[in-house]
Coordinates of C-alpha atoms in Angstrom, one line a residue:
X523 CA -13.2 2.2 13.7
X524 CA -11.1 4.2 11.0
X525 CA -14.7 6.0 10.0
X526 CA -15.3 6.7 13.7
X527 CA -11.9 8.5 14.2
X528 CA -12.2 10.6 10.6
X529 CA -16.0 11.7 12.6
X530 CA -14.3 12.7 15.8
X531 CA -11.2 14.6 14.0
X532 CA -14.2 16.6 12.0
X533 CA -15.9 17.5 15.2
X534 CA -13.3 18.9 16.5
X535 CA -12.5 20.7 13.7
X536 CA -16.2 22.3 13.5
X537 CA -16.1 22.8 17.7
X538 CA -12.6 24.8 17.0
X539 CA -14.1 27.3 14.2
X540 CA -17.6 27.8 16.4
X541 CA -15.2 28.4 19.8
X542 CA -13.1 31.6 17.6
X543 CA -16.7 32.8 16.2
X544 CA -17.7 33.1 19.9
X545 CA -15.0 34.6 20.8
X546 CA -15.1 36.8 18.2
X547 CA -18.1 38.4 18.8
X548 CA -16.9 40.8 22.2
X549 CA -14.4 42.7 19.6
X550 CA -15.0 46.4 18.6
X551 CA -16.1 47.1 14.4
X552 CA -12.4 48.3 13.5
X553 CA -11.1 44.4 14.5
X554 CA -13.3 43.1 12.1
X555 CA -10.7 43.1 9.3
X556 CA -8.8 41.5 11.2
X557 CA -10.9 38.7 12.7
X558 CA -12.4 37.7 9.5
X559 CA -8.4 36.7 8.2
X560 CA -8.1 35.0 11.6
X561 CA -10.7 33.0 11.3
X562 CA -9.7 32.7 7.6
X563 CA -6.4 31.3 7.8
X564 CA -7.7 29.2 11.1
X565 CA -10.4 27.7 8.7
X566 CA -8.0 27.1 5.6
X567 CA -5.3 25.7 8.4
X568 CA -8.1 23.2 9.8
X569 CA -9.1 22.3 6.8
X570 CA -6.0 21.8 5.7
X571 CA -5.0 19.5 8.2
X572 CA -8.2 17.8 8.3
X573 CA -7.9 16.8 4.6
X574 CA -4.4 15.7 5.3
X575 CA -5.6 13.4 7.3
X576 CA -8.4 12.4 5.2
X577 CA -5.9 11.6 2.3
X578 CA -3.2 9.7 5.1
X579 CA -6.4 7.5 6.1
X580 CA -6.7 6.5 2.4
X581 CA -3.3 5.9 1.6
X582 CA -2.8 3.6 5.2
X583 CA -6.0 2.2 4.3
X584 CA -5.2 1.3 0.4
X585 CA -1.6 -0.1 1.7
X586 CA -3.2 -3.0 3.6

């Protein structure tokens, strides 16, 4: 069940970053700069939060 959840909160992580690259792709060459720190900080800020929760899991997990 936990395993299953940690899955789920990775797919949405991954479906997130693929949505922005889409979305990305309409802009003109002079917003590259500035899509590629977008999707930078959006990367490091899912990340981020996705190995928060990784390490939250362990800790709830290691408790019981």
């Amino acid at each position: 069940m936990k395993r299953n959840g940690l899955l789920i909160r990775m797919d949405i992580y991954n479906t997130t970053g693929v949505w922005i690259l889409v979305e990305s792709e309409g802009h003109k060459v002079e917003d590259k700069k500035k899509i590629r720190h977008m999707l930078f900080f959006t990367g490091s800020f899912g990340f981020a939060v996705f190995a928060m929760v990784v390490v939250t899991e362990i800790i709830r997990v290691s408790m019981h």
